[in-house]
Amino acid sequence: MDALHPRLLVADFPACFAFYDAVLPPLLGAHRVRGSAQGPYAHWDVGDQALLVLFDRAAMAAALGEEPAAPRGDAFVCRVADVDAAYALAVRSGGTAVRPPADRPEWGPTVRTAHLRDPEGRLLEFQSY
């Protein structure tokens, strides 16, 4: 049973699908369970647990009968083995650089992070520790 997983509501489904489909498998060992670039839904698991769901914002609005709330600036945080490699792959796959990989001793003695934005501007943080 999936306890919790994020569902990102996206306006440009094909671009977001291409980005997450390129980065989630090599970085987190995720596999796509369902969906394609045509949308309106796609979902990736790690093992048998849901990791991330994409859902077309217009399809959600139709289901709700109203426009869903706009993103609030939340971040999607992923622990990865190699922050530098994850950052490079994500930028090559359509992410926008925000802060390059850096050690963060103020966050913990071995913490390393990098920050970028997905195709719709959502903040992603890659971290290792």
Short mmCIF file of C-alpha atoms in Angstrom, two decimals, residues 33-99:
data_model
loop_
_atom_site.label_atom_id
_atom_site.label_comp_id
_atom_site.label_asym_id
_atom_site.label_seq_id
_atom_site.Cartn_x
_atom_site.Cartn_y
_atom_site.Cartn_z
CA VAL A 33 4.08 2.11 -13.91
CA ARG A 34 1.59 3.96 -16.06
CA GLY A 35 1.34 6.88 -18.45
CA SER A 36 2.91 8.46 -21.50
CA ALA A 37 3.78 11.93 -22.76
CA GLN A 38 0.20 12.31 -24.01
CA GLY A 39 -1.05 12.38 -20.41
CA PRO A 40 -3.13 13.21 -18.56
CA TYR A 41 -1.58 10.90 -15.94
CA ALA A 42 1.73 9.19 -15.29
CA HIS A 43 3.20 7.53 -12.25
CA TRP A 44 6.56 6.11 -11.17
CA ASP A 45 7.33 3.66 -8.37
CA VAL A 46 10.45 2.56 -6.54
CA GLY A 47 9.98 -1.11 -5.81
CA ASP A 48 6.29 -1.43 -5.09
CA GLN A 49 5.88 2.04 -3.55
CA ALA A 50 4.67 5.10 -5.43
CA LEU A 51 7.30 7.80 -5.82
CA LEU A 52 5.67 10.49 -7.96
CA VAL A 53 2.49 11.10 -9.93
CA LEU A 54 2.02 13.71 -12.66
CA PHE A 55 -1.51 14.83 -13.45
CA ASP A 56 -2.60 17.34 -16.05
CA ARG A 57 -3.80 20.54 -14.35
CA ALA A 58 -6.71 20.99 -16.80
CA ALA A 59 -7.87 17.40 -16.23
CA MET A 60 -7.86 18.01 -12.46
CA ALA A 61 -9.80 21.25 -12.94
CA ALA A 62 -12.40 19.34 -14.95
CA ALA A 63 -12.68 16.68 -12.24
CA LEU A 64 -13.01 19.29 -9.46
CA GLY A 65 -15.26 21.66 -11.34
CA GLU A 66 -12.89 24.48 -10.40
CA GLU A 67 -9.28 25.49 -10.90
CA PRO A 68 -6.92 23.77 -8.45
CA ALA A 69 -4.72 25.98 -6.32
CA ALA A 70 -1.52 27.25 -7.91
CA PRO A 71 1.82 25.78 -6.77
CA ARG A 72 3.00 27.41 -3.55
CA GLY A 73 6.74 27.13 -3.98
CA ASP A 74 7.16 23.73 -2.36
CA ALA A 75 10.25 21.66 -3.17
CA PHE A 76 10.63 18.07 -4.33
CA VAL A 77 13.66 16.68 -2.45
CA CYS A 78 15.50 13.55 -3.62
CA ARG A 79 18.35 11.77 -1.87
CA VAL A 80 20.79 10.61 -4.53
CA ALA A 81 24.12 8.80 -4.53
CA ASP A 82 25.94 11.47 -6.56
CA VAL A 83 24.62 15.04 -6.38
CA ASP A 84 26.89 16.27 -9.17
CA ALA A 85 25.79 13.55 -11.60
CA ALA A 86 22.12 14.00 -10.68
CA TYR A 87 22.32 17.75 -11.24
CA ALA A 88 24.07 17.33 -14.61
CA LEU A 89 21.49 14.79 -15.80
CA ALA A 90 18.56 16.93 -14.70
CA VAL A 91 19.91 20.04 -16.42
CA ARG A 92 20.61 18.04 -19.64
CA SER A 93 17.03 16.72 -19.42
CA GLY A 94 15.39 20.14 -19.37
CA GLY A 95 15.83 21.38 -15.80
CA THR A 96 16.91 24.95 -15.13
CA ALA A 97 19.97 25.45 -12.93
CA VAL A 98 19.44 27.36 -9.68
CA ARG A 99 22.43 26.49 -7.45
#
